[in-house]
Short mmCIF file of C-alpha atoms and ligand atoms in Angstrom, two decimals:
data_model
loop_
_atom_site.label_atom_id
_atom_site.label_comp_id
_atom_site.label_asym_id
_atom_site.label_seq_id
_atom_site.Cartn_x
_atom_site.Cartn_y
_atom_site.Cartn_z
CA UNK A 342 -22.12 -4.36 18.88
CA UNK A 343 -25.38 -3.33 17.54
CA UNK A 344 -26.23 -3.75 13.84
CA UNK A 345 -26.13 -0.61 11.10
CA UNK A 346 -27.86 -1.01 8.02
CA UNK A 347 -26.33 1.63 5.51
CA UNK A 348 -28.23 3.10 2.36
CA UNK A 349 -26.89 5.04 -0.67
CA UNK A 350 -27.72 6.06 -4.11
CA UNK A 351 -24.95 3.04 -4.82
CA UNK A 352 -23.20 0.13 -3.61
CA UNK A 353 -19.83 -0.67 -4.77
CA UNK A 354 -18.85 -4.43 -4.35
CA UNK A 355 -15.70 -4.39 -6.27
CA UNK A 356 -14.86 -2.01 -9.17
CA UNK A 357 -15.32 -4.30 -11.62
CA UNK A 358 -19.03 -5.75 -10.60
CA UNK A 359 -21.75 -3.49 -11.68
CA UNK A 360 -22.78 -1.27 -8.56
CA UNK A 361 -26.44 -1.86 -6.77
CA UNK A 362 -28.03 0.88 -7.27
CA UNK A 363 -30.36 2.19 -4.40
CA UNK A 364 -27.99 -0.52 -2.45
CA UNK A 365 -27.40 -1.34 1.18
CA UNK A 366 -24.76 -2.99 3.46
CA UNK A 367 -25.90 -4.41 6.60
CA UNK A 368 -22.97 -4.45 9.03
CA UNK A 369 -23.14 -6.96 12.58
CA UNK A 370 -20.37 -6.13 14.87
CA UNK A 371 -16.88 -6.63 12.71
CA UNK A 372 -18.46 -8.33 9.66
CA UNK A 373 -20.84 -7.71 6.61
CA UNK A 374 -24.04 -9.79 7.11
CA UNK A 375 -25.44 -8.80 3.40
CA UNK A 376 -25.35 -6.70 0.92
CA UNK A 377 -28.21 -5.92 -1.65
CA UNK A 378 -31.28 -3.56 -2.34
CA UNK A 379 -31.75 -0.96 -0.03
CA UNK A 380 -35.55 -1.82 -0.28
CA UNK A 381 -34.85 -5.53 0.64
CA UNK A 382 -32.39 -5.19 3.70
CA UNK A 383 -34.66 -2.33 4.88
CA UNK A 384 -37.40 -5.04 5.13
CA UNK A 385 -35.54 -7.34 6.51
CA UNK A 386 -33.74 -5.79 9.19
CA UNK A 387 -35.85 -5.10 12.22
CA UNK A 388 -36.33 -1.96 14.92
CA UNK A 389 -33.46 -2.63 16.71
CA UNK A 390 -31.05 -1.94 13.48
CA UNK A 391 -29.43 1.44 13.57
CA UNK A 392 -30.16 3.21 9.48
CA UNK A 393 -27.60 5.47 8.71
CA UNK A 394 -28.99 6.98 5.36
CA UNK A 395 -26.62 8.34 2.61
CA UNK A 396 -28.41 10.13 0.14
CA UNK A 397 -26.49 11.34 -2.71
CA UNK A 398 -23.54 8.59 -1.23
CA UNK A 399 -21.86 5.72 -2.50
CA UNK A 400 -20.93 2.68 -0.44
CA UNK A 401 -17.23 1.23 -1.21
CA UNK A 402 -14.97 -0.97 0.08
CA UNK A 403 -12.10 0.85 2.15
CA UNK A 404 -9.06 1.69 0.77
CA UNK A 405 -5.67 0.20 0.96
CA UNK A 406 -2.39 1.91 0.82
CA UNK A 407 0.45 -0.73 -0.13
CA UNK A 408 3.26 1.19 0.61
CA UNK A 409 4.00 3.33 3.59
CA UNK A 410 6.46 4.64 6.71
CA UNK A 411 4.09 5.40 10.09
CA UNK A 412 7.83 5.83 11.63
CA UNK A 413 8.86 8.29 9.11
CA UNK A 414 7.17 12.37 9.27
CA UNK A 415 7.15 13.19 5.70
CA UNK A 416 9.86 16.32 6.48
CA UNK A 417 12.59 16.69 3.92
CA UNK A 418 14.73 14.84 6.32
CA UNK A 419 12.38 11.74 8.14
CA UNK A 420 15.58 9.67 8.94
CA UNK A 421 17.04 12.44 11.54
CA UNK A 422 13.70 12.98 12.86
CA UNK A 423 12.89 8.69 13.07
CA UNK A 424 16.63 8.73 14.85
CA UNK A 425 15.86 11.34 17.13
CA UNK A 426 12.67 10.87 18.80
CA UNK A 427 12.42 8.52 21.80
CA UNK A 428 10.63 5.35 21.56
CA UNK A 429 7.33 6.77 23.03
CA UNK A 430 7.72 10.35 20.93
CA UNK A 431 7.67 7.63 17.81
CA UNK A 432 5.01 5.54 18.80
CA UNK A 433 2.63 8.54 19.78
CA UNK A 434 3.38 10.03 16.37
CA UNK A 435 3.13 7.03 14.59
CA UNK A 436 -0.79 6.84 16.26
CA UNK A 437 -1.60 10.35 15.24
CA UNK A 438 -0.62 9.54 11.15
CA UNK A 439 -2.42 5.96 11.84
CA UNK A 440 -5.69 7.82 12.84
CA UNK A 441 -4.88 10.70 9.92
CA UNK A 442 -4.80 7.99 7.51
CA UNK A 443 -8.05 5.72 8.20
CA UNK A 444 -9.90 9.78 8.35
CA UNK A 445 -9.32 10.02 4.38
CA UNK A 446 -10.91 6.46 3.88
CA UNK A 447 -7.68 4.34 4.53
CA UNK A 448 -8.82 1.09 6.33
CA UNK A 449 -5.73 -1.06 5.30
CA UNK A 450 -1.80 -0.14 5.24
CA UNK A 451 0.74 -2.35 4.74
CA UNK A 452 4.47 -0.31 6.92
CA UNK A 453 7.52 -1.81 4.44
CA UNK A 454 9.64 -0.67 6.62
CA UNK A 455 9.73 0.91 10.72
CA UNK A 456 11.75 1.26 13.77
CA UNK A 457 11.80 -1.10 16.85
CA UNK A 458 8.38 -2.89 15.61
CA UNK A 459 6.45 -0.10 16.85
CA UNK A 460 4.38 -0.67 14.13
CA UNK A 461 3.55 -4.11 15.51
CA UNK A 462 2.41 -2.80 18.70
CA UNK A 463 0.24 0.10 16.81
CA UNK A 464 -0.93 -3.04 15.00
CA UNK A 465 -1.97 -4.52 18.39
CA UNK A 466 -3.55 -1.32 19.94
CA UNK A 467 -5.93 -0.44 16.53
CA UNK A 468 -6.77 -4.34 16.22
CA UNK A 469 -8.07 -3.99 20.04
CA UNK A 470 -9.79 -0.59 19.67
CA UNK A 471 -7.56 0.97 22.06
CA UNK A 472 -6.13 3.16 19.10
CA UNK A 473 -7.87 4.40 16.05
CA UNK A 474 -6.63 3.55 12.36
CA UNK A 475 -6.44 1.35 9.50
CA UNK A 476 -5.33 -2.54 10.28
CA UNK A 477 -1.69 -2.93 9.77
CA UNK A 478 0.41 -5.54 7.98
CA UNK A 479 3.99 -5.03 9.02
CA UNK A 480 7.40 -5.67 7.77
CA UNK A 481 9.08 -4.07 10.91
CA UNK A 482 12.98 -3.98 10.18
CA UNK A 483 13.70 -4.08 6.51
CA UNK A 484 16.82 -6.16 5.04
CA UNK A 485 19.43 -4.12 3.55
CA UNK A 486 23.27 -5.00 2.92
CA UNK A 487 25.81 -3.17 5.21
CA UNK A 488 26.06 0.67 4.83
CA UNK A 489 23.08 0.45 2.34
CA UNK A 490 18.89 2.08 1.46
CA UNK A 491 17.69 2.91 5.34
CA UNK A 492 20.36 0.63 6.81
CA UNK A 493 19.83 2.87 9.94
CA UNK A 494 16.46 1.24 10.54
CA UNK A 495 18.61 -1.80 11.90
CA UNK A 496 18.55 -4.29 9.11
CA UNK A 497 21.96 -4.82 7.63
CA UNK A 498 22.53 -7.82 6.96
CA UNK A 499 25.93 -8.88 4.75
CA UNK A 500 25.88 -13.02 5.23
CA UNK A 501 23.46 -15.59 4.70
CA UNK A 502 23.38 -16.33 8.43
CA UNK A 503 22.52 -12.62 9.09
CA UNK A 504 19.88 -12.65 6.81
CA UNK A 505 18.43 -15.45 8.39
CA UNK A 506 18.77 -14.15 12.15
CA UNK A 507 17.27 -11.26 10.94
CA UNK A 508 14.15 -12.97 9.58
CA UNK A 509 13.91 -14.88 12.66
CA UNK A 510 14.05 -11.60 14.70
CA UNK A 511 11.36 -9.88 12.20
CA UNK A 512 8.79 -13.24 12.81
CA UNK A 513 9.70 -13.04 16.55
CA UNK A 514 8.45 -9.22 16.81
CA UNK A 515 5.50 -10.33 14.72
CA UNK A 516 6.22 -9.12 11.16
CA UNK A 517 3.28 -9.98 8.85
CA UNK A 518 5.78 -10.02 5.85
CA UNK A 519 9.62 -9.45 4.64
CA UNK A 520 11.03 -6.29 3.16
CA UNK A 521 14.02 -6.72 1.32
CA UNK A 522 15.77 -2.77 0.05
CA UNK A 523 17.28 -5.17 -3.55
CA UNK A 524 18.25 -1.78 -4.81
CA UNK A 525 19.58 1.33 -3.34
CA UNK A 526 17.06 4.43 -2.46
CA UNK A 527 17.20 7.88 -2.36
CA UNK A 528 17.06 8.11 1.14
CA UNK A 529 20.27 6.97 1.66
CA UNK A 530 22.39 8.78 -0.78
CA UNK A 531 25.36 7.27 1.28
CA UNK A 532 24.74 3.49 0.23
CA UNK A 533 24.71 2.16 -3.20
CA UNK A 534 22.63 4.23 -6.10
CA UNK A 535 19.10 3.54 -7.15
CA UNK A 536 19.79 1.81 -9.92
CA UNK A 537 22.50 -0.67 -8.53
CA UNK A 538 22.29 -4.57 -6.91
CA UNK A 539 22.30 -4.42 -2.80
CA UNK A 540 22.26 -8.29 -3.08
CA UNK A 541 23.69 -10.97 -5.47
CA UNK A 542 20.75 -12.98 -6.58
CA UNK A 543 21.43 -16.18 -4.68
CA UNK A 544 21.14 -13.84 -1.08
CA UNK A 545 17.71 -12.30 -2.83
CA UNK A 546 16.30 -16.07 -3.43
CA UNK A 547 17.66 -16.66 0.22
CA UNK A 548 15.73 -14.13 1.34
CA UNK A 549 12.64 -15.05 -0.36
CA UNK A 550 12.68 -18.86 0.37
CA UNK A 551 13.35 -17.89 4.37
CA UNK A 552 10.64 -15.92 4.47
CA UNK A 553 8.14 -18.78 2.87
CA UNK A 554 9.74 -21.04 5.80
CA UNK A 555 7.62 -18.95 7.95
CA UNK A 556 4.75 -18.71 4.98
CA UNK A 557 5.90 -14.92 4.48
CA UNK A 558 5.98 -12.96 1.07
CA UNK A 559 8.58 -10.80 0.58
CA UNK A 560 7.67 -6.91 -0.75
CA UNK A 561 11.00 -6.15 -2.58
CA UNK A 562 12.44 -2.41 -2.78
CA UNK A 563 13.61 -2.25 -6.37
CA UNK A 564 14.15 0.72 -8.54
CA UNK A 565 16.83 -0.77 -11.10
CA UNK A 566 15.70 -2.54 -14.12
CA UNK A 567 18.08 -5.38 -13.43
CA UNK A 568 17.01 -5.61 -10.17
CA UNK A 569 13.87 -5.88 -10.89
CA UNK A 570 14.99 -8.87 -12.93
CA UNK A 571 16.37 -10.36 -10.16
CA UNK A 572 13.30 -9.50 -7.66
CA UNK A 573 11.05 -11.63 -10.34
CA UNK A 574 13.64 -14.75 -10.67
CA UNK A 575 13.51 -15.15 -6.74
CA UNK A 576 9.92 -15.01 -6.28
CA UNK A 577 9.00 -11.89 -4.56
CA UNK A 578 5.62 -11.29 -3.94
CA UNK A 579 5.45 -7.07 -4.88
CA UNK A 580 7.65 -5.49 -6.51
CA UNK A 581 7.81 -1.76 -4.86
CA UNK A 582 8.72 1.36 -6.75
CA UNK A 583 9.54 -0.49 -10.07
CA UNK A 584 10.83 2.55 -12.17
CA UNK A 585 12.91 0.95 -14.67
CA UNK A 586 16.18 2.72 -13.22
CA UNK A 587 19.68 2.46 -15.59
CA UNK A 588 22.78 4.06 -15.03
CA UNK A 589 21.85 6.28 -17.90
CA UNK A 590 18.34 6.78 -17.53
CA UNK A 591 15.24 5.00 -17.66
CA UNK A 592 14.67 1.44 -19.74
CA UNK A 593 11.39 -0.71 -19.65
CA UNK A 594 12.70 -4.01 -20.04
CA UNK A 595 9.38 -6.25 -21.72
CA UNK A 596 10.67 -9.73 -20.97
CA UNK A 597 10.76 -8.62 -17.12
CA UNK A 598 7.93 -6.73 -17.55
CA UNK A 599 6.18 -10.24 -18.97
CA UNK A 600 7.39 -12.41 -16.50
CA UNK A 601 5.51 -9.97 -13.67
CA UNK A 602 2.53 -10.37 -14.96
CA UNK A 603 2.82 -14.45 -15.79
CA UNK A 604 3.81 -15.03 -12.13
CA UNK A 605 0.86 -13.08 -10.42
CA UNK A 606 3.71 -10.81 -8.89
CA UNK A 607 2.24 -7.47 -8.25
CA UNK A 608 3.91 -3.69 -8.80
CA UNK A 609 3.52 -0.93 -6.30
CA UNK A 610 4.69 1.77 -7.99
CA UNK A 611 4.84 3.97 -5.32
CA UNK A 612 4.23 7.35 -6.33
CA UNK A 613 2.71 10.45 -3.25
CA UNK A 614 0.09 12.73 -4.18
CA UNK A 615 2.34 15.71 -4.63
CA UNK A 616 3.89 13.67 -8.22
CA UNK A 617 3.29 16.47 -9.80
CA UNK A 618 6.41 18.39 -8.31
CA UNK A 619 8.04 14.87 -8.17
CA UNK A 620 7.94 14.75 -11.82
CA UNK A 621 9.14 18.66 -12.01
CA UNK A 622 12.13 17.71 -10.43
CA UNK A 623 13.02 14.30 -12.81
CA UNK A 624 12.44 16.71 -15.70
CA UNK A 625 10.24 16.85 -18.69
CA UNK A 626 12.41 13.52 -20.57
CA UNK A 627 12.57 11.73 -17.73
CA UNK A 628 9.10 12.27 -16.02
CA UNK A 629 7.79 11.13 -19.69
CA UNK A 630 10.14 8.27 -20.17
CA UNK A 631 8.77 7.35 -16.32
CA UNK A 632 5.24 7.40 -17.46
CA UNK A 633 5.59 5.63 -19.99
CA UNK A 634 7.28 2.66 -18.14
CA UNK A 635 3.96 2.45 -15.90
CA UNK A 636 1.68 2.06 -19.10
CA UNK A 637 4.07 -0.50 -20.92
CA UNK A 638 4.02 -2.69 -17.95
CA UNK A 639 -0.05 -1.87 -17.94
CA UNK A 640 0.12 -3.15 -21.47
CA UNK A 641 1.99 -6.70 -20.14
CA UNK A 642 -0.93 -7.18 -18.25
CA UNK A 643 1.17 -6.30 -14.79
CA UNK A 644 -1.37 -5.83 -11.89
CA UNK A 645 -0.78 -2.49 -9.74
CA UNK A 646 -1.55 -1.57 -6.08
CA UNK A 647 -1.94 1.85 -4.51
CA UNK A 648 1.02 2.89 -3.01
CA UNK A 649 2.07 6.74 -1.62
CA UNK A 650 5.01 6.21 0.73
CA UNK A 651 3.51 8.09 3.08
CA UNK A 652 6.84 9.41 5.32
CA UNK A 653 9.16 9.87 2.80
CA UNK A 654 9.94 13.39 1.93
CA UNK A 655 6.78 15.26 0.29
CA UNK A 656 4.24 11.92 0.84
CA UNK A 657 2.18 13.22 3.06
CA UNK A 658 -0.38 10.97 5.74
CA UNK A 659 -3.44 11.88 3.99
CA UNK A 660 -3.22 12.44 0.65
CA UNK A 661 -4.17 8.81 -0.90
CA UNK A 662 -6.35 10.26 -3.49
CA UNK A 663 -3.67 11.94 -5.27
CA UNK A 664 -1.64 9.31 -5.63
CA UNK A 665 -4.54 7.34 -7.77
CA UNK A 666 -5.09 10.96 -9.50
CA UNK A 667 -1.82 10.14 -11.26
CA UNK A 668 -2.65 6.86 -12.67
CA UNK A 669 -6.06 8.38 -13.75
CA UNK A 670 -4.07 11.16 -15.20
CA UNK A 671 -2.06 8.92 -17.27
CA UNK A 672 -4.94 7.26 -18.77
CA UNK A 673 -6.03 4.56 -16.18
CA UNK A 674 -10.46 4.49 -15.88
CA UNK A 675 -11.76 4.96 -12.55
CA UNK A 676 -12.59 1.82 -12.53
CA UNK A 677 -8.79 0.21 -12.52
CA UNK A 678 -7.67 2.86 -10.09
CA UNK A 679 -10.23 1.53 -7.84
CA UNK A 680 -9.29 -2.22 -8.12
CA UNK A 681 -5.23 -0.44 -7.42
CA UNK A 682 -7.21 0.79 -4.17
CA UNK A 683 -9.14 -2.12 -3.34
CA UNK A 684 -9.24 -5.69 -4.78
CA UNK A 685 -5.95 -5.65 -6.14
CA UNK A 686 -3.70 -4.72 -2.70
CA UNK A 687 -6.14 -7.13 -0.96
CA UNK A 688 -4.98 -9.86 -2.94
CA UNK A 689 -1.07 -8.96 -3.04
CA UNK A 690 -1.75 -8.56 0.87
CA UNK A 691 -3.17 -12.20 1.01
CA UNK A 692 -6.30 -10.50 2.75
CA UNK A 693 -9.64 -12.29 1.65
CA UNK A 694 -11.43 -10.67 3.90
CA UNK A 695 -10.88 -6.94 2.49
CA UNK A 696 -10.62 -5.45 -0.72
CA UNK A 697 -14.29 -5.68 -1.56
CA UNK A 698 -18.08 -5.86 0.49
CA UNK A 699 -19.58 -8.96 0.64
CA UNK A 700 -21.22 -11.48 3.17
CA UNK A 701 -18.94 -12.38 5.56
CA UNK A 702 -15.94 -9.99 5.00
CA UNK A 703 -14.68 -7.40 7.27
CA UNK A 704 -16.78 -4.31 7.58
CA UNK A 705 -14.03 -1.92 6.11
CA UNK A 706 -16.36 0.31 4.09
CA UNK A 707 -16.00 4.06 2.94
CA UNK A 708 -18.90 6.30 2.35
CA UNK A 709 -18.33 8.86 -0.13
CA UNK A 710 -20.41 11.73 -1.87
CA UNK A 711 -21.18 10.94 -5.35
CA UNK A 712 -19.63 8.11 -7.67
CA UNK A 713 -16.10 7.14 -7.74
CA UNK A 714 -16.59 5.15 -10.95
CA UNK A 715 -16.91 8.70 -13.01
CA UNK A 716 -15.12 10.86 -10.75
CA UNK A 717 -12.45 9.75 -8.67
CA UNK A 718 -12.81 13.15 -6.85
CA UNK A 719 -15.65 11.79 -4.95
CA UNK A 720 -13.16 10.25 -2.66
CA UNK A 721 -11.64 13.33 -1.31
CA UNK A 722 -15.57 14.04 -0.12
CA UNK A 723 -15.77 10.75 2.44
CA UNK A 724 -18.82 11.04 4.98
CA UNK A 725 -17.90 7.94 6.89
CA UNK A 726 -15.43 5.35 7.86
CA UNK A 727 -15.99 2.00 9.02
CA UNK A 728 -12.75 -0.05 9.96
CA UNK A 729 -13.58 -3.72 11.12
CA UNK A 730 -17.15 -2.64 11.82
CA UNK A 731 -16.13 0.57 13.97
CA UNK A 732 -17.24 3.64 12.70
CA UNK A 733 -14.53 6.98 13.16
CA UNK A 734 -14.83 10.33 12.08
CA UNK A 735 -14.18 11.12 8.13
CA UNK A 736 -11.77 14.01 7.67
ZN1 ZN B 2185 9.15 2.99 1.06
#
């Protein structure tokens, strides 16, 4: 692969390091060889270099969506349309939202949650360049109890020894982490509600210590707040959706809330770009009472990724930006929604070679009109997309 040395008005290493201005990133095959002045790579860097100039651009790391279904379409009902389509209908669609997704700047997702591990072999194909998208961490078949959230994915599991065939058969198709559903989901309005236990809490720290036997995380499902209590007392590694969920309502607990942020556990609070008709439909109480649960846990120091969803009814393949428009909307500076987009999900990941552009790390890199650090709309105007060093078409 030849080498590309790339210029802009800006060079973002990580959100919270001051940008280069008049930067560059020099990219060799997959990796980063340097980053610095544009004046000083340009000097160094001989004929032979390809220059892509970006006036008017800023250089970023690529962004990471923590939370989303290739296998599901994003229709108001995704779990007919998943238990429908043939195995090769659901892998070819699953490659057409992959590629969608790494078009709008998204060079990392983590799936929490598929059918048959296709995800694993979409993994397999993009990590090859035999398909275009983002690299994939997968959970492939998530653990639920019997008759419970998205049990029709496969995963029920309602003894000890089926939870720990099941995380045998998830490391055997290749899983890259565990997804326990500890709560029940609206998806499955069938199974338990959102706010109730799937799992006593001895079966959730089952869960969790299995999956270290094979030095997994787990990424737990959990919408109720004592739940969520649970999640943290077995040792998850991301908490997904987090929203506080009671029987009668919504209640921030602050010693859970604490004990997140003490044990380095991160919250995906999972929201799609369309939240604003999300929050229509909780209402105006309970859409407030929910925003103000993601700010109190913001105020316990509790460290956020991006997550959308993507699948799930309204959370659409390629609408990333909106999903950080909410947290910016609630009072979050550009510059923490860009660590939720970057260095933060590369750490919850356990990716060190993300998250951020430096010498030596993978050459996932967005180029974007303008500045994302005063106007997160810059990243709906991407010019370019570089995914392990191979450049695709921005949407
Ligand atoms: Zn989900």
């Amino acid at each position: 692969m030849t080498k590309v040395l790339i210029t802009a008005d800006r060079v973002i290493t990580k959100p919270a390091d001051p940008a280069i201005e008049d930067g560059a990133v020099l990219v060799d095959g997959e990796a980063i060889l340097a980053v610095g002045s544009a004046a000083e790579l340009d000097a160094v860097a001989d004929a032979s270099v390809t220059r892509l100039r970006c006036p008017g651009a800023t250089v970023m790391p690529g962004l990471i969506d923590g939370h989303v279904h290739l296998a599901f379409d994003a229709s108001e009902d995704p779990v007919r349309a998943v238990a429908q389509a043939s195995r090769d209908e659901l892998a070819g669609a699953m490659r057409a939202r992959a590629e969608r997704m790494l078009a709008t700047g998204v060079t990392t997702v983590r799936d929490l949650g598929d059918r048959d591990a296709l995800t694993v072999e979409l993994r397999t194909a993009i990590a090859s360049g035999a398909a275009v998208g983002p690299r994939i961490l997968a959970a492939t078949t998530p653990l639920t109890s019997r008759g419970g959230h998205c049990g029709f994915l496969g995963g029920e599991v309602a003894t000890d020894d089926e939870v720990r065939s099941q995380i045998a058969r998830n490391v055997a198709a290749g899983a890259d982490l565990i997804k326990v559903m500890a709560s029940g989901g609206a998806l499955t309005p069938t199974g338990p509600r959102m706010w109730e236990r799937q799992f006593p809490p001895d079966r959730l720290k089952l869960i969790v210590d299995e999956a270290a036997r094979y030095g997994l995380g787990v990424a737990a499902h959990a919408h109720g707040t004592d739940v969520i209590a649970d999640c943290v007392a077995a040792g998850v590694r991301t908490v997904e959706h987090c929203s506080w969920r009671t029987v009668d309502g919504i209640s921030h607990d602050p010693r859970t809330s604490r004990a997140i942020a003490e044990k380095g556990i991160f919250v995906c609070r999972c929201i799609s770009g369309d939240w604003k008709s999300f929050l229509g439909r909780l209402g105006e109480e309970r859409a407030k009472a929910m925003t103000e649960t993601v700010l109190r846990m913001r105020d316990d120091g509790v460290r956020f990724l991006a997550g959308t969803d993507a699948g799930v009814p309204g959370a659409r393949f390629d609408d990333y930006v909106g999903t950080l428009e909410f947290f910016a909307g609630v009072g979050f500076s550009p510059r923490e929604v860009l660590e939720m987009a970057t260095v933060n999900p590369a750490e919850a990941l356990g990716s060190r070679s993300t998250g951020a552009l430096g010498p030596g790390m993978s050459a996932d890199l967005i180029v974007t009109d303008g500045n994302p650090l005063t106007d997160l709309g810059a990243l709906r105007k991407i010019r370019h997309v570089f995914a392990a060093g191979r450049r695709s078409a921005a949407s």
